Coordinates of C-alpha atoms in Angstrom, one line a residue:
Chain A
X1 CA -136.9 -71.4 58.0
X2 CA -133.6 -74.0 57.9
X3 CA -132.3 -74.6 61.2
X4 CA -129.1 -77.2 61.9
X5 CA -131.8 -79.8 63.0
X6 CA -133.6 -79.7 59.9
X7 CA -130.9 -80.4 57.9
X8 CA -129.5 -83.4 60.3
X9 CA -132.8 -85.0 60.5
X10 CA -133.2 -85.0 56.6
X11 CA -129.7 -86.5 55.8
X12 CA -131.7 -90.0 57.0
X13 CA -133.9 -90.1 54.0
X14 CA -130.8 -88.6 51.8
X15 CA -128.5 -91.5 52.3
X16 CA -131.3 -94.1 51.5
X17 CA -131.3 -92.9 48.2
X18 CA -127.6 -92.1 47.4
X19 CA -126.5 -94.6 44.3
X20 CA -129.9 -95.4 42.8
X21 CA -130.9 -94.9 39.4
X22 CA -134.4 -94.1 38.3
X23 CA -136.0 -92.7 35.3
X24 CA -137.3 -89.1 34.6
X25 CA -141.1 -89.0 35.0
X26 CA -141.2 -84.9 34.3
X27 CA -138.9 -82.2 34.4
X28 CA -138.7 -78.2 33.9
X29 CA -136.5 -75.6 34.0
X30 CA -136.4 -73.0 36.5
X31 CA -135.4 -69.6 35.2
X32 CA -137.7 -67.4 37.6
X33 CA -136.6 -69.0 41.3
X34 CA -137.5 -68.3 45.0
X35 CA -135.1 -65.9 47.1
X36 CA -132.6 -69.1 48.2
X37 CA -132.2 -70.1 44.5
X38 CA -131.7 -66.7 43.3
X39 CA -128.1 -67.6 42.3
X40 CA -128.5 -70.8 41.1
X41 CA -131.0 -69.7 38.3
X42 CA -131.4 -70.9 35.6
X43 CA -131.6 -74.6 36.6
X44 CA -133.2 -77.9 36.0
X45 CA -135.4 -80.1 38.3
X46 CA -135.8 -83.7 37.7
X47 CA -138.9 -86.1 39.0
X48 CA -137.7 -89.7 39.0
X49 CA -139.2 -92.9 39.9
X50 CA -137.1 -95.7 41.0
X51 CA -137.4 -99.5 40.3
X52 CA -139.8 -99.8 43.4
X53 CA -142.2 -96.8 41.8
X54 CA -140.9 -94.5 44.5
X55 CA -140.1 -91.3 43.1
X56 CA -137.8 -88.5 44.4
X57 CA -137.6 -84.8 43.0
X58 CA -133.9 -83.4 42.7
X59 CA -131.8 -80.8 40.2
X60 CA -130.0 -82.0 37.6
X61 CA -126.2 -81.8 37.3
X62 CA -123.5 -82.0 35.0
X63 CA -126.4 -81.9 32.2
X64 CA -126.7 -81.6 28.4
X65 CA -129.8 -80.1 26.9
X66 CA -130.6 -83.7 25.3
X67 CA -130.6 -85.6 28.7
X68 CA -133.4 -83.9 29.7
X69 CA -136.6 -86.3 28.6
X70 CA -138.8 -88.2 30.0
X71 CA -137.9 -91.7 30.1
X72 CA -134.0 -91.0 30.7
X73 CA -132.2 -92.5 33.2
X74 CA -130.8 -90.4 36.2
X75 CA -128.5 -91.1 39.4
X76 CA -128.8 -89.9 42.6
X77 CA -125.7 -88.2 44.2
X78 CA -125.0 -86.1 47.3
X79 CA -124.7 -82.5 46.4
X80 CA -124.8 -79.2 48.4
X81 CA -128.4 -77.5 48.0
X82 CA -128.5 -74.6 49.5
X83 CA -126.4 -71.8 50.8
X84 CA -124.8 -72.3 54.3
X85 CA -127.3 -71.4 57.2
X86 CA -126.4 -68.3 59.5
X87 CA -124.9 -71.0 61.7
X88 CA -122.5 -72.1 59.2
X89 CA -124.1 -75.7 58.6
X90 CA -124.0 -76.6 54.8
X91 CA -127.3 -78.3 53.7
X92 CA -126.4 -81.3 52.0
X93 CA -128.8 -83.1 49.8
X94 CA -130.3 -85.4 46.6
X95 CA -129.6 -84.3 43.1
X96 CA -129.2 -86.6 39.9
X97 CA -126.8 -86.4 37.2
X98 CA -127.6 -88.3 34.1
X99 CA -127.0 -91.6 33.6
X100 CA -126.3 -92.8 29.7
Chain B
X1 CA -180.1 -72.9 51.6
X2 CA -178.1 -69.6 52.1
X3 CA -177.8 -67.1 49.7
X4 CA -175.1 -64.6 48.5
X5 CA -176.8 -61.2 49.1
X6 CA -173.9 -59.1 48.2
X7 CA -170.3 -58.7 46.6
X8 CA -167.7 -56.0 46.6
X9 CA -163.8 -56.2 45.2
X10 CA -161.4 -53.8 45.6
X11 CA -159.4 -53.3 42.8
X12 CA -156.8 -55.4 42.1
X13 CA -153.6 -54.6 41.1
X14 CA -149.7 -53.4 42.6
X15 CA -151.4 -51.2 45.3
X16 CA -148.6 -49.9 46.7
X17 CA -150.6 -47.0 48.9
X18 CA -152.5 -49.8 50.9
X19 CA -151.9 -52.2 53.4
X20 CA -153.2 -55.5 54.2
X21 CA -156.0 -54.2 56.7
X22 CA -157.0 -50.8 54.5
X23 CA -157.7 -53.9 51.5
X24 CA -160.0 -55.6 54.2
X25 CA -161.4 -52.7 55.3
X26 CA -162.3 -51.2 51.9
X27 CA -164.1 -54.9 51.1
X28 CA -165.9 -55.3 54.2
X29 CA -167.3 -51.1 54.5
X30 CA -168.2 -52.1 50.5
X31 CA -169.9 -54.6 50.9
X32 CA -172.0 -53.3 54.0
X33 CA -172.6 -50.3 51.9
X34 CA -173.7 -52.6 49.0
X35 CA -176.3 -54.6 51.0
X36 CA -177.3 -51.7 53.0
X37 CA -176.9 -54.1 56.5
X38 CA -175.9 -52.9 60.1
X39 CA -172.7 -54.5 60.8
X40 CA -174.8 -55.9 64.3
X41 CA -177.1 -58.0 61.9
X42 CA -173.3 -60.1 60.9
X43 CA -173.5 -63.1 63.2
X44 CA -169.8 -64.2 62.4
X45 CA -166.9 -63.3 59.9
X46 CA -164.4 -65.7 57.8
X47 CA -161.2 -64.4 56.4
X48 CA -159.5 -66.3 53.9
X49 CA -155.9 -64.9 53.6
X50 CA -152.7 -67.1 53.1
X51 CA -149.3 -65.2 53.7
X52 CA -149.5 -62.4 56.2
X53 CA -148.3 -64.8 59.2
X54 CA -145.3 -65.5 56.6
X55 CA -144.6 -62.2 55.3
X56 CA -145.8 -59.4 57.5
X57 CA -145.1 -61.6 60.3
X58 CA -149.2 -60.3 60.7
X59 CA -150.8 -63.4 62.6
X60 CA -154.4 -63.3 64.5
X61 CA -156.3 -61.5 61.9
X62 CA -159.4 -62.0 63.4
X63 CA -158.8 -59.6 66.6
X64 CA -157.7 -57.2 64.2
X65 CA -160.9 -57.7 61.7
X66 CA -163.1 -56.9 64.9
X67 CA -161.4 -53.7 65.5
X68 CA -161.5 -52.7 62.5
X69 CA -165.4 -53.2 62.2
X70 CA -165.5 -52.6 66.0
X71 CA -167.4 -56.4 66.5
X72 CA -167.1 -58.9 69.1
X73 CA -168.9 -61.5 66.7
X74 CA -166.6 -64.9 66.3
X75 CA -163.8 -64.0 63.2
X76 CA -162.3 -67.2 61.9
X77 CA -158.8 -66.6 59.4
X78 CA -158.9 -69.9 56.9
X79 CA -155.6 -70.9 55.4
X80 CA -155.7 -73.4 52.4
X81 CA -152.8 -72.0 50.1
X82 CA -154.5 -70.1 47.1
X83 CA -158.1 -72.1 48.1
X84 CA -158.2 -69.8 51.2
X85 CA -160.5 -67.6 49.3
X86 CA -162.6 -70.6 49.1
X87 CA -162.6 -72.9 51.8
X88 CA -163.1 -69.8 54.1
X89 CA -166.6 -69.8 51.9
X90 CA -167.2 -73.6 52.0
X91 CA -166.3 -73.0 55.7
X92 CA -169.2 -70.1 56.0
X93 CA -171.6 -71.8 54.3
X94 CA -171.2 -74.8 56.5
X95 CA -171.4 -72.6 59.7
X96 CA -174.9 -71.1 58.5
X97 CA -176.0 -74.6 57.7
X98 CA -175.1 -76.1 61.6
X99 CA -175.8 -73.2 63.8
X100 CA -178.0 -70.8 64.3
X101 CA -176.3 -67.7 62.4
X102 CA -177.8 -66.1 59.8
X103 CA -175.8 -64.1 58.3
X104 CA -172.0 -64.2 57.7
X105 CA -169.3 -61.9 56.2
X106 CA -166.3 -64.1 54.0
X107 CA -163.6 -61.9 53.4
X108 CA -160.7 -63.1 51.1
X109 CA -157.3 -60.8 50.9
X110 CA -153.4 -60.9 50.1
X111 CA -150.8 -58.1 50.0
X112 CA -148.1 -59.3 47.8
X113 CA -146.2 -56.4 46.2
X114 CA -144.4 -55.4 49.4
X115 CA -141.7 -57.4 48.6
X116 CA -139.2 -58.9 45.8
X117 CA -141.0 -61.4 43.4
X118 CA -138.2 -63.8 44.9
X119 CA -139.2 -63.2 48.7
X120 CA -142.9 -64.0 47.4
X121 CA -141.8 -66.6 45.8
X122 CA -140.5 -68.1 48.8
X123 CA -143.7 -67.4 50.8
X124 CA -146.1 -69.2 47.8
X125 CA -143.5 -72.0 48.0
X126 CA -144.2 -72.8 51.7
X127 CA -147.6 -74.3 50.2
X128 CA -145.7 -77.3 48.6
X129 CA -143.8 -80.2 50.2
X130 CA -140.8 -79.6 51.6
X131 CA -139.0 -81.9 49.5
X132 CA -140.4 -79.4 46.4
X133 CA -138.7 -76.8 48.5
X134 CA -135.7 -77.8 49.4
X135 CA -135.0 -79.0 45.1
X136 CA -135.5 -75.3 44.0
X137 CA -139.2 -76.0 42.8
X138 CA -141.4 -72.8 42.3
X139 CA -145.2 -73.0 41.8
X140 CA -144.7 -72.3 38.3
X141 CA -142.3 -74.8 37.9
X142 CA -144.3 -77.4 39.5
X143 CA -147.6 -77.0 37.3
X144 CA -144.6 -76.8 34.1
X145 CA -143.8 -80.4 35.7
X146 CA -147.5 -81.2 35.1
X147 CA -148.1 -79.5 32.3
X148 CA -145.0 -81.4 30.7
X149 CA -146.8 -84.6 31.2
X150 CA -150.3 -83.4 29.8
X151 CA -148.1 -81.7 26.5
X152 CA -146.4 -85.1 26.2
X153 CA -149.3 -87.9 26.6
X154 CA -151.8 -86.1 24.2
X155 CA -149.1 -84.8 21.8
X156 CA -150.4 -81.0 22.2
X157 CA -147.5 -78.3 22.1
X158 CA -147.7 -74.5 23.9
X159 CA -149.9 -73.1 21.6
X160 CA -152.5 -75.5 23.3
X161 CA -151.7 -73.6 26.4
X162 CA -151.6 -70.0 25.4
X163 CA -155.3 -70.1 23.9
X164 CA -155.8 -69.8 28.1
X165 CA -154.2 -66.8 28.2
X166 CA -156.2 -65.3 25.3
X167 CA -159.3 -65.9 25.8
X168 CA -158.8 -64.5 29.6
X169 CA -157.1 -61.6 28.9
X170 CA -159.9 -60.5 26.8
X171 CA -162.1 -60.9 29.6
X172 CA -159.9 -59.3 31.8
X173 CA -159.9 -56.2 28.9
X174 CA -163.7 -55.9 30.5
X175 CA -163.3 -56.0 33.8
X176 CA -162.3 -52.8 35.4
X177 CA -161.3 -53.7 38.7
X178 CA -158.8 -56.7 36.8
X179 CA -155.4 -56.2 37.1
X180 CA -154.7 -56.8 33.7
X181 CA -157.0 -54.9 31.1
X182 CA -155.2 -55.4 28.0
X183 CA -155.4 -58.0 25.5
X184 CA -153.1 -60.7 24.2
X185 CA -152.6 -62.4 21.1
X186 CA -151.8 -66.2 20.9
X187 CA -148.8 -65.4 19.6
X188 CA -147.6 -62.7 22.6
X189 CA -148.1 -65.4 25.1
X190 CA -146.1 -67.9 22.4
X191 CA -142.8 -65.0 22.4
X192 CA -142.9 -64.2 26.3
X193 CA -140.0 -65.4 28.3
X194 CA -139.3 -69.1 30.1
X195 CA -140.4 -69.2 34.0
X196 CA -140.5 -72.6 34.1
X197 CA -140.2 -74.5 30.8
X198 CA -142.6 -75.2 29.1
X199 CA -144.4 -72.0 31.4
X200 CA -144.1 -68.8 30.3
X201 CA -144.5 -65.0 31.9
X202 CA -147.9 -64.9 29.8
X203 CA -149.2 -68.6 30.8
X204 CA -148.7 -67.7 34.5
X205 CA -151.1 -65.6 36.5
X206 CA -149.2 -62.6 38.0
X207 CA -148.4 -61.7 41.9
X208 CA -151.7 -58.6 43.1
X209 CA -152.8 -57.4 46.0
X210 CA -156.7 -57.0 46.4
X211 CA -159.5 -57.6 49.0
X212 CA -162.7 -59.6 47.6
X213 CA -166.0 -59.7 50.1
X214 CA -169.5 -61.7 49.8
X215 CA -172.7 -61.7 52.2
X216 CA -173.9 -65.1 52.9
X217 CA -177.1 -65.1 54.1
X218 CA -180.4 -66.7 55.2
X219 CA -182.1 -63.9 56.7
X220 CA -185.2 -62.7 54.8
X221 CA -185.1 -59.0 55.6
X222 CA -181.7 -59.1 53.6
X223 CA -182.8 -61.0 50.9
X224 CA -185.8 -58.5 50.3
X225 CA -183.5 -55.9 49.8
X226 CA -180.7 -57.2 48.0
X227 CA -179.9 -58.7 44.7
X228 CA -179.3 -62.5 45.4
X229 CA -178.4 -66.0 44.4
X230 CA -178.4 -68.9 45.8
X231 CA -175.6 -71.9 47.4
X232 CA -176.7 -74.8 45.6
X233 CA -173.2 -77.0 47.3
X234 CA -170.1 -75.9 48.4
X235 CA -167.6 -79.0 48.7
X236 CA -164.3 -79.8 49.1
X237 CA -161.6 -82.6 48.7
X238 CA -157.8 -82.6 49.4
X239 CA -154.8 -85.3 48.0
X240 CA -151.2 -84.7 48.8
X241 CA -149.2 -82.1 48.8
X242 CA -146.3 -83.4 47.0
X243 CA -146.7 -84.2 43.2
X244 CA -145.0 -87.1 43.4
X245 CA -147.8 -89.1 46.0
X246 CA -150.3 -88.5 43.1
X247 CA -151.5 -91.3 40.8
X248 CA -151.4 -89.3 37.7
X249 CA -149.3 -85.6 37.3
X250 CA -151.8 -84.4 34.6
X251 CA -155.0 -83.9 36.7
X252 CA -156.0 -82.2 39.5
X253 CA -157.9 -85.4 41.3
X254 CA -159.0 -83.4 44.4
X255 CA -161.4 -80.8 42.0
X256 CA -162.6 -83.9 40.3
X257 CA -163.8 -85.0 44.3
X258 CA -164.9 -81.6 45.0
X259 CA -166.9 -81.5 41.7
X260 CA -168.6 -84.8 42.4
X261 CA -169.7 -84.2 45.3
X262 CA -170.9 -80.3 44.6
X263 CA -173.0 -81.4 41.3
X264 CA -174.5 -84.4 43.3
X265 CA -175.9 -82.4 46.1
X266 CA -176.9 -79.6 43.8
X267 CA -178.6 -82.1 41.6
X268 CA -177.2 -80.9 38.7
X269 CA -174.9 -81.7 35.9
X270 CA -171.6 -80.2 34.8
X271 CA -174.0 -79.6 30.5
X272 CA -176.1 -77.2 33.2
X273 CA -173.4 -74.6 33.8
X274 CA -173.4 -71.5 31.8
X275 CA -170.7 -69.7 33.7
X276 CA -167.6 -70.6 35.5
X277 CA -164.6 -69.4 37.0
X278 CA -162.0 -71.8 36.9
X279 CA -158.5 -71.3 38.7
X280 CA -156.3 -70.6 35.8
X281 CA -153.2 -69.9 37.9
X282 CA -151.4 -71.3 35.2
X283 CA -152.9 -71.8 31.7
X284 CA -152.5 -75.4 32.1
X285 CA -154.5 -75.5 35.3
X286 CA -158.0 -74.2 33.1
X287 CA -157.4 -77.1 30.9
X288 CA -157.1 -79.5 34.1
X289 CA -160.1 -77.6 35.1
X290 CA -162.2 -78.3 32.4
X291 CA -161.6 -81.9 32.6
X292 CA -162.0 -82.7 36.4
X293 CA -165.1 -80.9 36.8
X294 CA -166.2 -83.0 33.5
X295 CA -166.9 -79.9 31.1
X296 CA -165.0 -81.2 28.7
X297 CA -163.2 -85.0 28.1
X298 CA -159.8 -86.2 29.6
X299 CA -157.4 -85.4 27.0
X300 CA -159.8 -83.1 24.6
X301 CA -159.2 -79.5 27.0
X302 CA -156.2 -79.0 24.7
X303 CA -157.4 -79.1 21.3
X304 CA -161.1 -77.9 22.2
X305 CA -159.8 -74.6 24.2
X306 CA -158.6 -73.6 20.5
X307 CA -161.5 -73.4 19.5
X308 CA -162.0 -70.5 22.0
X309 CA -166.0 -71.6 22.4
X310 CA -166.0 -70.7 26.0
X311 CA -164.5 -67.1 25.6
X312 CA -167.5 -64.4 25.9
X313 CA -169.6 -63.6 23.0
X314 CA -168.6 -66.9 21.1
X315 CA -172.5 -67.7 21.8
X316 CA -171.5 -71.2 23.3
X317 CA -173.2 -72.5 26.3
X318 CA -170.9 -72.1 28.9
X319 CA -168.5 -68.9 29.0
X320 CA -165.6 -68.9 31.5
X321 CA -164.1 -66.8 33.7
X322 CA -165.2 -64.0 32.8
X323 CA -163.6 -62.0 35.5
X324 CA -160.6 -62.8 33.4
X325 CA -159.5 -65.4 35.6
X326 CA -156.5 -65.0 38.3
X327 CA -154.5 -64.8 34.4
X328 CA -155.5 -61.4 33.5
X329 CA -157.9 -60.1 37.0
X330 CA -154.9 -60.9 39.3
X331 CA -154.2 -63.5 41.9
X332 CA -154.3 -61.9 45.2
X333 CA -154.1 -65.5 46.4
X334 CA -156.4 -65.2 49.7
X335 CA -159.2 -62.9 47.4
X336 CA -159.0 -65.3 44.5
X337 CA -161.3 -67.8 46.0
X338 CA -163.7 -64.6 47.0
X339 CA -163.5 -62.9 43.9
X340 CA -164.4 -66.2 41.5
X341 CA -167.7 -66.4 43.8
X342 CA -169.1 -62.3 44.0
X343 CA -168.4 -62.8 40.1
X344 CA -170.6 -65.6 39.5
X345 CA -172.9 -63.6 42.3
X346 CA -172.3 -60.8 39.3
X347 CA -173.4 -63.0 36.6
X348 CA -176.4 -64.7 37.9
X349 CA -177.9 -61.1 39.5
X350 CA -177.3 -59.4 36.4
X351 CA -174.6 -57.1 37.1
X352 CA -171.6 -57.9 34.8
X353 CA -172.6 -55.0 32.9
X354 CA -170.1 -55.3 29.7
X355 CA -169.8 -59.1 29.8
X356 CA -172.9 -60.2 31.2
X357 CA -173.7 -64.1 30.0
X358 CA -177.1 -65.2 30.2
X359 CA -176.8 -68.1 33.0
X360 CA -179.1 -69.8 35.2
X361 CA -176.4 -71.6 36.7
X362 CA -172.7 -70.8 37.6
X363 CA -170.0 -72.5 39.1
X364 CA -166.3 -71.5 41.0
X365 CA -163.2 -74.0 41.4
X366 CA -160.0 -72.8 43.6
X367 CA -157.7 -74.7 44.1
X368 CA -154.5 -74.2 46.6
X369 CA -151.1 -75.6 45.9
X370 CA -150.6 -78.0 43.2
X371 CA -153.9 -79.3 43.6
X372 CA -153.2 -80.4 47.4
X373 CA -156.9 -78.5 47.9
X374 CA -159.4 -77.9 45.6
X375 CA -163.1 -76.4 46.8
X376 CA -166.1 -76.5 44.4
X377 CA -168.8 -73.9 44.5
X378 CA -172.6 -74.3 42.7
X379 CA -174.4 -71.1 42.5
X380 CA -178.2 -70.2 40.8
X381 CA -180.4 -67.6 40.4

C-alpha cells in the first residue's frame, strides 16, 4: 500500500539522482501492467547505470522506438509515477528521457 | 535420510468452484488416502503459499490447516515468493533431519483467479523491490529485462526462447491434471502477443489455482507400505531482490549456489540426472536453469534447447519437466515448488504412466522472484 510517508521518505533518494545521465543496461516494454499502471500501458522501463556503476530502474519518456538500446544514453528527470493516493498526495518520482 | 512416501495434486487450472482451503483440503485428504496413514502418525505440517495474506486478506494458515485436519501438531506457512512451494520442503526436510519427527506433511497452494489479471499482477509484484514497483515493472517484464541481456550477449533471437514453450507444452499435452493440455508449435509461441518485449503470452507461464501435497518421511512402517524415493539434499541460496544489485542480469546466481551445494552433499553430478523440473516461469528462466545447475554451458542453453534433446521420447539422457513445467501445468505459485517434487516422486516410483522416463536420479529447482530465492532439490530411487 502507498501511504503520504512513503512517498515523502522516498523523494530523498529521488533528488540524489535528478540531472544525471547514465546508459541503458536493459530495457522492455510493458504492454500487460499491474492494476496501478493499468492506464499507462503500453510503456517502456529503462535500467541504467551511472558513471559510478550505480544503476537506477525508471520509464522512459518523450521516446522514439530507436532510443531504446542498450548502450544509449538516458537522463534522469522528476516525473509524476503514479496516480494520486486517496489522500490526495501525488507520488513524485525518477524517470529518464533520452539523451542524444 | 528421509524419503517422499507419497504425492497428490489437485488439478490445476481456473477453479473457480474452490477456495483456497477446499485446494488444501483436497491435497492433504489425497495424499493421506494415497499413503494409507492416520493423520496422528503426522508429527508436523508445512504450508508453502505466497498471496493469501495479500489477496484474501487470509493470514495464519496454519490454525486454519489444523482445523481443517482437526490436528494440534505444529503447522508452519513458508513464504518465499514462487519458491514457497519449495523452501516449505527444504524447510521439512531440515525439521526431520534436527528433531525428533518423523513424518511431515508439505503442502504448497495458491488461489489466483479470484481476481483481475491486473490485481494479481499487483500481488506477484510485491515479490520484487520496491524500486521495480514503483517504475511499473511486472514479473514478466523483469525476466524480459534479463532475457534482453541473454538475446543480446550470445546473439540468439526469440525463436531461442519459444523452443521452451514447445517442448513443455507437449509435456503438459500428457499430463492430465496440467493446466494446459494442448500443444504448441514454435511458431504459435513466435505470433502470440507482447507482455513484456521480447516476452510473449506463450513464453510466460499463466496465473492457476491448484493444491500440490508430498509425505516426507523416515518412519519405516510408512515406507513398507508406500511407493518411495529418497532426499538426497535439499539446499538453498538467496541474492537480492532487485536486478539491479546483481553482478550479471543473465543468470540466476542463487540456483547456481543452491545447485552446488545440493550435488555436493548428494555426491553427485549434474551428467547423473535423468529427470528435472526446472522453473520455467518464463521460457528464458529454463535456459538460465540449464546453465546454473551446470546441465548445459553458459551461453550454449540457447542454441542447444533447439535441438529439443531434453523433450520426452527424444531418447536423450536427461528429459525435463515433464509435468510440463509451470509453462503448460500452471503456476499456482505456492504449489509450484510441491508439484516439481511429487513429479520427480512420480518419475523415480514409476508412476508417470504416459511419460514415464527411465531415471535413477531426478532433480527440482524453484525459484521465487527474479531469482532473489532459488531452492535445489536431489531426489533417487
Amino acid at each position: 500500500m502507498i501511504s503520504p510517508v512513503k512517498i515523502w521518505r522516498r523523494q530523498k533518494v529521488i533528488k540524489k539522482l535528478l540531472g544525471k545521465t547514465g546508459k541503458i543496461i536493459s530495457w522492455t516494454m510493458i504492454m500487460v501492467p499491474s492494476a496501478d499502471f493499468k492506464e499507462n500501458a503500453p510503456y517502456p522501463v529503462i535500467l541504467v547505470e551511472f558513471s559510478d556503476s550505480k544503476r537506477a530502474f525508471g520509464q522512459m519518456v518523450d521516446y522514439k522506438k530507436e532510443d531504446l538500446q542498450i548502450g544509449n544514453k538516458a537522463l534522469c528527470i522528476l516525473r509524476k509515477v503514479r496516480k494520486p493516493t486517496d489522500d490526495g498526495v501525488i507520488a513524485y518520482g525518477l524517470k529518464f528521457r533520452p539523451l542524444a | 535420510m528421509s524419503t517422499v512416501a507419497g504425492y497428490y495434486t489437485t488439478q490445476f487450472g481456473e477453479l473457480w468452484d474452490k477456495s483456497l482451503f477446499d485446494l488444501v483440503e483436497e491435497a492433504m485428504q489425497g495424499v493421506i488416502k494415497n499413503t494409507k496413514i492416520k493423520k496422528e502418525s503426522i508429527d508436523a505440517i508445512f504450508f508453502g503459499n505466497m498471496l493469501s495474506g495479500l489477496l484474501d486478506n487470509n493470514l495464519h494458515a496454519s490454525a486454519k490447516i489444523a482445523e481443517i485436519l482437526g490436528v494440534h501438531v505444529p503447522v508452519f506457512r513458508i513464504e518465499s515468493a514462487c519458491a514457497s512451494g519449495g523452501m516449505a520442503f527444504h524447510l521439512a526436510n531440515k525439521y526431520i533431519e534436527s528433531s525428533s519427527a518423523k513424518t511431515v506433511l508439505v503442502i504448497g497452494a495458491e488461489k489466483m483467479t479470484d481476481y483481475s489479471p491486473e490485481q494479481t499482477t499487483k500481488g506477484l509484484a510485491a515479490a520484487s523491490s520496491g524500486e521495480e514497483q514503483e517504475v511499473g515493472l511486472t514479473f514478466p517484464g523483469l525476466y524480459a529485462m534479463m532475457a534482453r541481456e541473454y538475446l543480446t550477449r550470445f546473439n540468439y533471437t526469440e525463436e531461442n526462447l519459444a523452443y521452451v514453450s514447445h517442448k513443455n507444452h507437449y509435456h503438459g499435452s500428457l499430463n492430465e491434471k496440467a493446466h494446459f493440455k494442448r500443444k504448441i508449435s514454435v511458431e504459435q509461441v513466435l505470433k502470440s502477443s507482447y507482455v513484456a518485449d521480447p516476452l510473449k503470452v506463450l513464453d510466460c507461464a499463466p496465473i492457476s489455482d491448484g493444491a500440490s501435497a508430498v509425505l516426507l518421511t523416515v518412519d519405516k512402517k510408512i515406507l513398507k507400505r508406500n511407493k518411495h524415493c529418497k532426499v538426497l539434499s535439499s539446499e538453498a541460496a538467496t541474492d537480492s531482490i532487485s536486478l539491479k544489485y546483481r553482478k550479471s542480469l543473465d543468470e540466476i546466481y542463487s540456483t547456481k549456489l543452491a545447485a552446488q551445494k545440493a550435488f555436493q552433499k548428494a555426491k553427485i553430478k549434474p551428467s547423473d540426472i535423468n529427470v528435472a523440473e526446472l522453473h520455467d516461469c518464463f521460457s528464458i528462466a529454463e535456459l538460465f536453469a540449464m546453465e546454473a545447475i551446470g546441465f548445459w554451458k553458459k551461453g550454449e542453453a540457447g542454441k542447444n534447447i533447439k535441438e529439443l534433446g531434453t523433450m520426452f521420447g527424444s531418447g536423450g539422457s536427461l528429459t525435463v519437466n515433464t509435468s510440463g513445467g509451470l509453462k503448460a501445468a500452471g503456476h499456482p505459485v505456492g504449489a509450484t515448488g510441491i508439484k516439481q517434487i511429487g513429479e520427480i516422486y512420480l518419475q523415480l516410483t514409476k508412476q508417470a504412466k504416459n511419460r514415464q522416463v527411465k531415471a535413477k536420479y531426478g532433480l527440482a529447482q524453484n525459484v521465487g522472484g527474479s531469482g532473489g530465492t532459488s531452492v535445489v532439490t536431489i531426489l533417487s530411487i
